[in-house]
Amino acid sequence: MSDQVLDDGERAALAAVLAVILPSTSGPGATEARAADHACARLEGPLAHRLDDLRPVLARAAEDPEGTVADLADAGDPRFEELRSLAWEGFLCDPARGGNHEGVGWARFGTGPRRKARR
Amino acid sequence: MIVHDPVDVCVVGLGAAGGTIASGAAAAGRSVVGLEAGPREDPVRSFDADEVAHAVDRRLLWSDPEVMVLDDQPPQVGPWLARNRGVGGPFAWSGFAYRMLPSDLESWPIGYEDLEPWYERAEELLQVRGLAGEHPYDAPRRGPYPLPPLPRVPGTERLAEAARSLGWHPYHPPAAVGPSCDRCGLCTFYGCHTGAKGGTLAHLDRPGLEVRAGATAVEVVDTAGAPRRAVRYLDERGEAHEQPARVVVLALNAPYVTRLMLLSGLGLDNDQLGRHLTFHTGTMAWGVFDEVLDVDRAPAQQVGVADLSEARPAAAGAPFRRGGLLHAGMPAAFTGGPLAFARALDTTVPLPEGVPRYGDGLLRFAAHAYRRHQAVYVLGEDLPQPENRVELDPEVTDRHGLPAVRYVYRPHPEDLAQQDHLREAARRLLEKAGATQVAALPPSPVPGGIFAGHAHGTTRMGHDESTSVADDVGLVHGTDDVFVAGAGLFVTASAVNPLLTIVALALRAVPAIVDASGR
């Protein structure tokens, strides 16, 4: 088993991928939500078993995040859906989980928590 | 092996069926042990609105591997069947509480008149809401529902109006949602923070009933002693136990009753065990409207349409015998909030044409559509076929090393035609209501009901011992001390959610179980 912790380069590549999936073009996106903080916590925690499969993607994304995401999506690669799911999580999760910084994702969707999460 | 003192009744599985039977047998004075593989949680105190835990990680569902052999394709490992984990299972579901109809029961060994008094008791037990006589296709009733229907959110009222304009008869779907509901909309997968969806939980704290959570049954054994039966199970630490009982009731989800019987050598006399597996057919369409609708600010039971159910489409010339129900409101795929909604896009529900799969276009669309969407989803009857069945997988095992459930399934050709018909009806309803962007699920051989936890048959009831597994109260043929409970007994699936029929059948079985355990 490889290292269960993302290094700085992998963290930056992951943040870049999430920003391609949910960009800040027309309002807050993955970057403003700090979605990568949440995604890193998930990948170093309950989703650590997925790291080996995702590391080659992050390695390529460090050079070309746009091209990497486009190729994964075009190829129907299941890692595209996996990364897109992490982007949504980081954008819309309860802020206590590390993403959705100051509720920017909820604000963009015009909503907020209906009940408080227990974290 | 820890061997416990014998009891009168050992119930395996404490969901809708098992909880009802365990509670009923204890109320009748029997000593009862209830074994439940999942935890025992207080759905009110343990309620958590965290979308990652519930809508993403599905904390309240089992994630054990299951194998699907679909249409003779190579096996695919999932979890497939959405199965609640924990004592009082139904509290984490949406709470649809339909009666089956007389035409649903035509091939059953019991008719509607046999079930009706038990339906009435089940509705009282679950505090079902509805409006008697609201539409011409409702089940016959002798009295009103225990509670009035849930009020609709304004966004779904327009779907009811659209249905009327199409000549249909919209109604308030019956809902097992008690008076404490505050319409938070966090139902399916979440438990209930007010206890309005308590299921059978409130009835499990009674003298004579011991609940053992974290207990996974692995075999029912013949002790060759007295009592003759015992259930072997593993506790959370993996330690083996044996619980002797005068009567054993297998009240797991249908495929897991079959697995336990196969592992125990029960019900093997006539090659019926595991067969006639049915789910429900399922499909959906959804659309985006110009106005804010906020349809997720209420339980799912908003608008029902039964005009295309039973044999009505066939009577109008459609190429299938049994139809299905349309429901407008919030489907399980969207339950939770914005995260559940966004994650479902392009995965469990299709994007409207022209919406990109990522990037600013997707984000702008999702942010706009979240509060303006409405779905129409379909639950259709899945015709029983003997070749559709549950087996033990020869390779894949669960966390205890037990063989995984293996589904062998091929959709009936009529069911595929039915889905096409109902999908277009759902699309038509949305367009009539004014949706500006509509998308519908593509045709699929995967039975949609599997994602709602609706699995029926495999231990069917019947008077003819050569074509069934149990009698009409669930007593397994060839035994006098092993009962089956739950949707495994269903002869046909109908087009309605199974919860109320599961509880009605369980209530009906209690006197027989009490009697058998007192001999």
XYZ file of C-alpha atoms in Angstrom:
638
model
C 0.000 0.000 0.000
C 1.269 3.443 -0.878
C 1.443 6.495 1.329
C -1.973 7.368 2.752
C -1.224 11.085 2.825
C -1.290 13.431 -0.169
C 1.855 15.471 -0.638
C 1.785 19.199 -1.368
C 1.978 18.666 -5.119
C -0.901 16.203 -5.085
C -2.975 18.559 -2.952
C -2.385 21.367 -5.401
C -3.254 19.120 -8.343
C -6.439 17.992 -6.630
C -7.426 21.612 -5.977
C -6.792 22.412 -9.638
C -8.932 19.504 -10.819
C -11.812 20.527 -8.552
C -11.532 24.091 -9.831
C -11.874 22.840 -13.398
C -14.969 20.857 -12.482
C -16.586 23.691 -10.496
C -14.841 26.871 -11.642
C -15.270 30.389 -10.315
C -16.222 31.871 -13.671
C -19.646 33.207 -12.746
C -19.484 33.139 -8.958
C -17.920 31.206 -6.095
C -16.638 27.785 -7.126
C -14.573 24.975 -5.672
C -11.682 27.327 -4.895
C -13.716 29.774 -2.788
C -15.448 26.868 -1.047
C -12.048 25.364 -0.210
C -13.438 22.148 -1.604
C -9.982 20.604 -1.748
C -9.658 20.740 2.032
C -12.678 18.507 2.355
C -11.613 16.276 -0.547
C -8.152 15.759 0.943
C -9.656 14.813 4.296
C -11.880 12.263 2.595
C -9.044 10.810 0.526
C -6.782 10.566 3.536
C -9.586 9.083 5.621
C -12.566 6.945 4.590
C -11.622 6.995 0.887
C -7.935 6.211 1.383
C -8.407 2.951 -0.509
C -8.964 5.068 -3.636
C -5.624 6.887 -3.496
C -3.684 4.399 -5.577
C -6.136 4.736 -8.458
C -6.299 8.515 -8.262
C -2.580 9.286 -7.920
C -1.823 8.879 -11.656
C -4.642 11.322 -12.408
C -3.232 13.841 -9.964
C 0.248 13.410 -11.386
C -0.968 14.320 -14.862
C -3.267 17.063 -13.555
C -0.295 18.798 -11.955
C 0.774 19.686 -15.517
C -2.577 19.974 -17.282
C -5.707 19.975 -15.105
C -8.074 21.037 -17.916
C -6.845 18.355 -20.287
C -6.895 15.713 -17.587
C -10.517 16.378 -16.651
C -11.582 16.570 -20.309
C -9.931 13.271 -21.142
C -11.413 11.488 -18.132
C -14.887 12.784 -18.971
C -14.610 11.937 -22.661
C -13.339 8.443 -21.927
C -16.157 7.662 -19.487
C -13.504 6.990 -16.871
C -15.232 6.324 -13.510
C -12.615 8.506 -11.839
C -14.262 11.503 -13.478
C -17.487 10.888 -11.552
C -15.461 10.210 -8.427
C -13.659 13.539 -8.659
C -16.830 15.391 -9.596
C -18.533 13.909 -6.544
C -15.676 15.123 -4.357
C -16.006 18.559 -5.922
C -19.711 18.720 -5.090
C -19.028 17.438 -1.573
C -16.405 20.084 -0.998
C -18.666 22.774 -2.412
C -21.889 21.849 -0.587
C -20.998 19.840 2.528
C -21.579 21.101 6.025
C -18.750 23.612 6.646
C -17.787 21.607 9.713
C -16.419 19.021 7.287
C -13.847 21.434 5.936
C -15.384 22.528 2.654
C -18.202 24.939 1.733
C -16.192 27.672 3.436
C -18.499 30.134 5.154
C -21.410 28.486 3.338
C -20.501 29.909 -0.095
C -21.834 26.789 -1.840
C -25.136 26.910 -0.013
C -25.419 30.616 -0.744
C -24.881 29.991 -4.438
C -27.695 27.413 -4.380
C -29.924 29.844 -2.484
C -30.259 27.607 0.531
C -28.795 26.732 3.880
C -28.899 23.889 6.340
C -32.407 22.801 7.245
C -31.127 21.150 10.364
C -27.730 21.222 11.947
C -25.252 18.447 11.295
C -23.693 16.856 14.351
C -20.083 17.419 13.520
C -20.138 -20.933 21.459
C -22.368 -19.200 23.948
C -25.636 -21.124 24.302
C -28.500 -19.075 25.655
C -31.546 -20.226 27.594
C -34.405 -21.298 25.331
C -37.201 -18.884 24.544
C -40.595 -19.302 22.949
C -39.873 -17.226 19.853
C -36.646 -16.090 18.207
C -37.195 -13.430 15.538
C -34.348 -12.850 13.079
C -34.448 -9.305 11.710
C -36.204 -6.454 13.502
C -37.434 -4.304 10.650
C -41.064 -3.806 9.690
C -42.027 -7.500 9.787
C -39.798 -8.722 12.590
C -40.483 -5.779 14.855
C -44.213 -6.261 14.446
C -44.055 -9.981 15.180
C -41.611 -9.715 18.079
C -43.743 -7.056 19.690
C -46.975 -8.950 19.070
C -45.686 -12.267 20.394
C -44.329 -10.610 23.532
C -47.628 -8.811 24.062
C -49.312 -12.223 23.942
C -47.095 -13.417 26.786
C -44.422 -15.270 24.897
C -40.736 -14.960 25.748
C -39.097 -13.446 22.684
C -35.549 -12.708 21.566
C -35.131 -10.441 18.560
C -31.851 -10.609 16.661
C -30.859 -7.663 14.497
C -27.578 -7.470 12.586
C -27.534 -3.683 12.646
C -27.246 -1.302 15.570
C -30.026 -0.058 17.795
C -30.218 3.683 17.448
C -32.701 6.195 18.703
C -33.761 7.847 15.439
C -34.509 11.096 17.206
C -31.385 11.413 19.346
C -29.039 10.043 16.697
C -30.548 12.097 13.875
C -27.953 13.966 11.887
C -28.541 16.259 8.917
C -25.003 15.715 7.589
C -25.439 15.052 3.865
C -22.035 13.431 3.449
C -22.855 10.823 6.088
C -26.333 10.034 4.779
C -26.742 10.963 1.131
C -23.143 10.081 0.171
C -21.936 7.440 2.606
C -25.447 6.028 3.278
C -24.710 5.529 6.948
C -28.062 3.855 7.592
C -27.762 1.313 4.770
C -25.798 -1.913 4.522
C -22.838 -1.874 2.157
C -22.068 -5.601 2.008
C -21.165 -6.927 -1.432
C -23.963 -8.432 -3.506
C -23.703 -9.916 -6.981
C -26.048 -9.204 -9.891
C -26.284 -11.353 -12.990
C -28.430 -9.159 -15.208
C -29.727 -10.419 -18.529
C -27.005 -13.097 -18.711
C -24.308 -10.422 -18.543
C -21.125 -11.001 -16.491
C -21.682 -10.736 -12.721
C -21.475 -7.224 -11.282
C -20.592 -6.728 -7.639
C -22.426 -3.972 -5.745
C -24.244 -3.359 -2.993
C -27.472 -3.524 -5.049
C -30.496 -3.738 -2.802
C -30.859 -0.651 -0.595
C -31.172 -2.282 2.828
C -31.697 -0.425 6.018
C -29.360 -1.350 8.834
C -30.620 -1.176 12.346
C -33.445 -2.035 14.683
C -36.781 -0.647 13.462
C -35.684 -0.520 9.827
C -38.483 1.503 8.219
C -37.671 4.654 10.151
C -35.069 5.524 7.534
C -37.452 5.224 4.592
C -39.847 7.609 2.973
C -42.933 6.062 4.569
C -45.225 5.356 1.620
C -47.945 3.161 3.125
C -50.178 1.825 0.375
C -52.610 -1.055 0.586
C -52.414 -3.526 -2.262
C -55.542 -3.685 -4.392
C -57.893 -6.613 -4.951
C -56.465 -7.135 -8.451
C -52.940 -7.301 -6.978
C -53.930 -10.286 -4.862
C -55.694 -12.402 -7.483
C -52.952 -15.033 -7.587
C -52.332 -14.999 -3.834
C -53.706 -17.629 -1.446
C -55.455 -14.823 0.448
C -57.707 -12.115 -0.908
C -58.226 -8.480 -0.122
C -61.035 -9.308 2.284
C -58.587 -11.435 4.324
C -56.077 -8.613 4.512
C -58.371 -5.645 5.023
C -58.721 -5.900 8.844
C -54.954 -6.266 9.122
C -54.419 -3.278 6.861
C -56.610 -1.274 9.217
C -54.514 -2.318 12.206
C -51.286 -1.658 10.327
C -52.459 1.835 9.427
C -53.220 2.526 13.077
C -49.856 1.155 14.153
C -47.932 3.268 11.648
C -50.172 6.353 11.927
C -50.908 6.499 8.223
C -52.125 9.685 6.590
C -54.423 9.815 3.593
C -57.798 10.858 2.249
C -60.291 8.033 1.750
C -62.205 8.057 -1.502
C -60.052 10.768 -3.024
C -59.623 8.920 -6.315
C -61.496 6.128 -8.092
C -58.646 3.605 -7.995
C -57.976 3.567 -4.249
C -58.242 0.344 -2.288
C -61.694 -0.305 -0.809
C -61.876 1.037 2.750
C -64.299 0.655 5.615
C -63.262 3.889 7.261
C -61.035 6.948 7.066
C -57.264 6.976 7.393
C -55.998 7.480 10.950
C -54.612 10.912 10.072
C -55.429 13.523 7.417
C -53.130 13.748 4.381
C -49.920 15.694 4.372
C -50.401 19.179 2.979
C -48.717 19.747 -0.343
C -46.010 22.267 -0.913
C -47.193 24.819 -3.495
C -44.688 23.552 -6.022
C -46.335 20.157 -6.254
C -49.892 21.494 -6.411
C -49.176 22.540 -9.977
C -48.414 18.901 -10.829
C -51.787 17.890 -9.417
C -53.449 20.529 -11.550
C -51.555 19.316 -14.618
C -52.623 15.730 -13.917
C -56.256 16.813 -13.736
C -55.926 18.615 -17.042
C -54.658 15.370 -18.572
C -57.817 13.620 -17.380
C -56.127 11.840 -14.481
C -57.131 11.696 -10.824
C -54.300 12.951 -8.582
C -54.373 12.129 -4.886
C -52.375 12.466 -1.692
C -50.288 9.274 -1.420
C -50.765 7.434 1.877
C -47.893 8.216 4.212
C -46.713 6.634 7.456
C -45.700 10.012 8.787
C -46.993 10.802 12.257
C -48.285 14.062 13.663
C -44.896 15.280 14.900
C -43.546 15.729 11.350
C -42.222 19.263 10.856
C -41.730 18.814 7.087
C -37.955 19.095 7.156
C -37.836 16.839 4.077
C -34.984 14.724 5.416
C -36.736 11.367 5.203
C -35.259 8.621 3.044
C -31.790 7.588 4.307
C -32.008 9.940 7.315
C -34.157 8.572 10.111
C -36.418 11.175 11.625
C -35.531 13.922 14.055
C -39.100 14.203 15.390
C -39.877 10.490 15.523
C -42.737 10.923 13.054
C -41.449 7.914 11.100
C -40.957 5.708 14.132
C -41.865 2.492 12.338
C -42.090 -0.358 14.785
C -39.491 1.060 17.162
C -41.941 2.417 19.699
C -43.405 -1.053 20.209
C -40.205 -2.931 20.954
C -39.810 -1.860 24.578
C -42.108 -4.323 26.284
C -41.739 -7.053 28.905
C -40.818 -10.435 27.510
C -38.941 -9.063 24.501
C -35.154 -8.906 24.496
C -33.565 -7.074 21.575
C -30.026 -8.078 20.647
C -28.525 -5.640 18.174
C -25.332 -6.403 16.260
C -26.372 -10.064 15.997
C -25.913 -11.595 12.536
C -27.740 -14.891 12.081
C -25.692 -17.443 10.167
C -27.723 -20.644 10.443
C -30.911 -22.172 11.805
C -30.021 -25.580 13.214
C -31.944 -28.681 14.184
C -30.859 -29.386 17.751
C -32.439 -32.846 17.836
C -33.500 -31.821 21.307
C -36.122 -29.659 22.917
C -36.718 -27.123 21.657
C -35.837 -28.460 18.267
C -34.675 -25.237 16.627
C -31.891 -22.838 17.433
C -30.489 -19.812 15.663
C -26.735 -19.492 15.490
C -25.456 -15.968 15.214
C -22.321 -13.859 15.484
C -22.147 -10.838 17.745
C -20.287 -7.640 16.915
C -17.003 -9.120 18.140
C -17.465 -12.182 15.966
C -18.220 -14.437 18.903
C -20.614 -17.314 18.128
C -23.923 -17.704 19.960
C -26.779 -20.168 19.842
C -30.326 -19.173 20.736
C -32.725 -22.130 21.095
C -36.398 -21.354 20.510
C -39.669 -23.216 20.150
C -40.421 -21.147 17.069
C -38.035 -19.303 14.748
C -39.275 -16.426 12.599
C -37.106 -15.344 9.653
C -38.002 -11.706 9.067
C -35.080 -10.401 7.042
C -35.239 -8.738 3.657
C -36.474 -11.320 1.138
C -33.090 -12.218 -0.403
C -31.552 -12.586 3.037
C -34.299 -14.899 4.286
C -33.514 -17.030 1.244
C -29.794 -16.915 1.976
C -30.317 -17.955 5.578
C -32.625 -20.796 4.532
C -30.133 -21.993 1.924
C -27.355 -21.892 4.500
C -29.599 -23.825 6.902
C -30.885 -26.462 4.478
C -34.463 -25.297 4.960
C -37.119 -25.175 2.239
C -35.144 -27.198 -0.265
C -37.776 -29.819 -1.077
C -39.376 -28.376 -4.202
C -36.947 -26.043 -5.989
C -39.098 -23.006 -5.175
C -36.846 -21.311 -2.623
C -35.246 -18.215 -4.135
C -37.458 -18.156 -7.226
C -39.969 -15.583 -8.449
C -37.786 -12.741 -7.285
C -39.420 -9.428 -8.075
C -38.503 -5.827 -7.407
C -40.415 -2.921 -8.901
C -39.796 -1.397 -12.246
C -38.742 2.181 -11.832
C -38.010 5.132 -13.999
C -38.382 8.871 -13.777
C -38.397 12.205 -15.508
C -37.605 15.534 -13.975
C -37.835 19.080 -15.038
C -36.836 22.630 -14.192
C -39.401 25.374 -13.814
C -39.054 29.138 -13.923
C -40.351 29.638 -10.386
C -38.928 28.583 -7.041
C -40.795 25.421 -5.978
C -38.810 24.045 -3.014
C -40.362 20.591 -3.367
C -37.826 19.102 -0.989
C -39.241 21.009 1.981
C -41.726 18.220 2.729
C -41.963 14.433 2.831
C -42.035 12.659 -0.508
C -45.774 11.909 -0.485
C -46.998 14.882 -2.482
C -48.968 13.817 -5.561
C -49.911 10.332 -6.738
C -51.523 9.232 -10.007
C -52.946 5.715 -10.362
C -54.665 6.122 -13.702
C -51.944 4.082 -15.428
C -51.802 1.332 -12.821
C -53.234 -2.205 -12.680
C -54.683 -3.280 -16.054
C -55.924 0.139 -17.128
C -53.205 0.761 -19.760
C -53.739 -2.752 -21.132
C -57.460 -2.076 -21.432
C -56.545 0.930 -23.546
C -54.349 -1.196 -25.808
C -50.921 -0.914 -24.175
C -48.671 -3.980 -24.694
C -48.293 -4.899 -21.026
C -50.620 -6.395 -18.465
C -49.769 -4.410 -15.336
C -48.946 -0.751 -15.065
C -47.629 1.481 -12.336
C -47.979 4.609 -10.242
C -46.673 8.077 -10.922
C -45.521 10.165 -7.979
C -44.606 13.824 -8.122
C -42.347 15.405 -5.556
C -38.896 14.509 -4.385
C -37.466 11.120 -5.413
C -35.025 9.295 -3.165
C -32.170 10.216 -5.501
C -32.530 13.854 -4.467
C -33.352 13.363 -0.780
C -31.252 15.410 1.555
C -30.496 18.822 0.187
C -28.279 20.572 -2.321
C -25.437 18.064 -2.140
C -27.709 15.083 -2.784
C -29.311 16.968 -5.652
C -26.022 17.999 -7.259
C -24.391 14.572 -6.930
C -27.413 12.913 -8.539
C -27.054 14.979 -11.698
C -25.544 12.957 -14.530
C -25.223 9.916 -12.272
C -28.570 8.619 -11.021
C -30.611 11.199 -12.951
C -29.852 12.504 -16.446
C -28.965 16.087 -17.267
C -31.264 17.970 -19.633
C -29.977 18.254 -23.164
C -27.248 20.836 -23.587
C -26.114 20.969 -19.966
C -22.373 20.196 -19.764
C -21.032 17.503 -17.463
C -18.639 19.821 -15.675
C -17.522 23.414 -15.637
C -19.326 26.690 -15.227
C -22.320 25.538 -17.276
C -22.973 22.649 -14.899
C -22.505 24.768 -11.799
C -24.807 27.526 -13.031
C -27.438 24.982 -14.062
C -27.355 23.100 -10.744
C -27.488 26.294 -8.675
C -30.482 27.515 -10.663
C -32.320 24.184 -10.807
C -31.982 23.171 -7.167
C -34.956 25.154 -5.890
C -36.889 25.013 -9.163
C -36.949 21.331 -9.958
C -39.692 18.793 -9.750
C -39.567 15.074 -10.495
C -42.140 12.532 -11.520
C -41.050 9.049 -10.679
C -42.593 5.740 -11.525
C -43.113 2.584 -9.539
C -44.359 -0.239 -11.746
C -45.226 -3.855 -11.248
C -42.435 -6.317 -12.007
C -44.039 -9.502 -13.316
C -42.910 -12.646 -11.472
C -40.785 -15.133 -13.407
C -39.467 -18.374 -11.911
C -36.051 -17.889 -13.517
C -35.499 -14.635 -11.651
C -34.015 -15.772 -8.398
C -31.678 -15.428 -5.443
C -28.738 -17.790 -5.065
C -25.592 -18.013 -2.978
C -22.659 -16.562 -4.856
C -19.900 -19.154 -5.264
C -17.062 -16.641 -4.925
C -17.973 -13.375 -3.218
C -18.402 -13.315 0.540
C -19.543 -10.726 3.069
C -17.624 -9.409 6.061
C -18.468 -12.554 8.029
C -17.269 -14.878 5.273
C -20.826 -15.875 4.350
C -21.644 -16.293 0.650
C -22.935 -13.064 -0.845
C -26.466 -12.870 -2.193
C -26.489 -13.373 -5.961
C -29.410 -11.962 -7.964
C -30.164 -13.650 -11.286
C -32.541 -11.312 -13.044
C -33.941 -10.604 -16.471
C -36.678 -8.019 -16.955
C -39.929 -9.280 -18.405
C -40.443 -7.893 -21.935
C -43.768 -6.446 -20.835
C -42.029 -4.595 -18.015
C -39.739 -2.845 -20.478
C -42.743 -1.749 -22.541
C -44.411 -0.594 -19.342
C -41.407 1.538 -18.383
C -41.379 3.180 -21.811
C -45.077 3.976 -21.499
C -44.858 5.345 -17.966
C -41.672 7.334 -18.609
C -43.396 9.179 -21.408
C -46.402 9.782 -19.164
C -44.082 11.285 -16.551
C -42.489 13.510 -19.164
C -45.910 14.581 -20.426
C -47.032 15.492 -16.916
C -43.979 17.676 -16.336
C -44.371 19.435 -19.652
C -48.056 20.006 -18.995
C -47.139 21.562 -15.648
C -44.833 24.027 -17.345
C -41.350 22.549 -16.962
C -38.920 24.290 -19.275
C -36.175 21.666 -19.307
C -37.127 17.998 -18.979
C -34.912 14.933 -18.872
C -35.903 11.298 -18.496
C -33.939 8.226 -17.515
C -32.946 6.099 -20.491
C -34.410 2.577 -20.757
C -32.614 0.138 -18.481
C -32.856 -3.550 -17.624
C -31.954 -2.750 -14.002
C -35.077 -2.952 -11.831
C -35.446 0.508 -10.308
C -37.107 -0.884 -7.204
C -33.813 -2.421 -6.097
C -32.562 1.071 -5.233
C -35.639 1.629 -3.082
C -35.156 -1.603 -1.138
C -38.176 -3.283 -2.706
C -37.414 -7.007 -3.105
C -40.258 -9.502 -3.052
C -40.872 -13.197 -3.552
C -38.256 -15.957 -3.233
C -40.161 -17.492 -0.284
C -43.650 -17.161 -1.753
C -46.750 -18.161 0.163
C -49.246 -20.636 -1.238
C -51.611 -23.475 -0.477
C -49.946 -25.776 -3.018
C -46.770 -27.040 -1.399
C -45.268 -27.884 -4.787
C -45.324 -24.286 -5.987
C -44.624 -22.277 -2.842
C -42.284 -22.158 0.137
C -44.636 -21.274 2.993
C -48.323 -21.242 3.822
C -50.480 -18.132 4.050
C -49.202 -17.170 7.502
C -45.595 -17.843 6.595
C -45.111 -21.316 8.107
C -42.451 -23.021 5.998
C -43.833 -26.144 4.337
C -42.704 -29.343 6.022
C -42.029 -27.632 9.356
C -44.161 -26.702 12.349
C -41.750 -24.256 13.933
C -40.100 -22.089 11.248
C -41.936 -19.059 9.874
C -41.005 -16.584 7.181
C -42.174 -12.968 7.395
C -41.821 -9.961 5.151
C -41.981 -9.275 1.444
C -40.413 -12.645 0.638
C -43.924 -14.056 1.033
C -45.343 -11.835 -1.701
C -46.704 -13.771 -4.667
C -46.694 -10.677 -6.857
C -45.037 -7.327 -6.392
C -47.976 -5.033 -7.211
C -47.045 -1.446 -8.028
C -47.122 -0.142 -4.482
C -44.468 0.202 -1.809
C -44.411 -2.965 0.292
C -44.284 -1.504 3.818
C -47.963 -1.630 4.772
C -48.507 -5.117 3.339
C -45.412 -6.361 5.165
C -46.803 -5.078 8.466
C -50.342 -6.321 7.732
C -49.071 -9.819 6.927
C -46.930 -9.770 10.074
C -49.890 -8.785 12.242
C -51.932 -11.534 10.605
C -49.213 -14.108 11.359
C -48.849 -13.276 15.054
C -51.719 -15.485 16.310
C -50.313 -18.487 14.419
C -46.816 -17.839 15.764
C -48.114 -17.447 19.303
C -50.075 -20.657 18.916
C -47.132 -22.607 17.477
C -44.809 -21.433 20.229
C -47.214 -22.524 22.967
C -47.633 -26.106 21.930
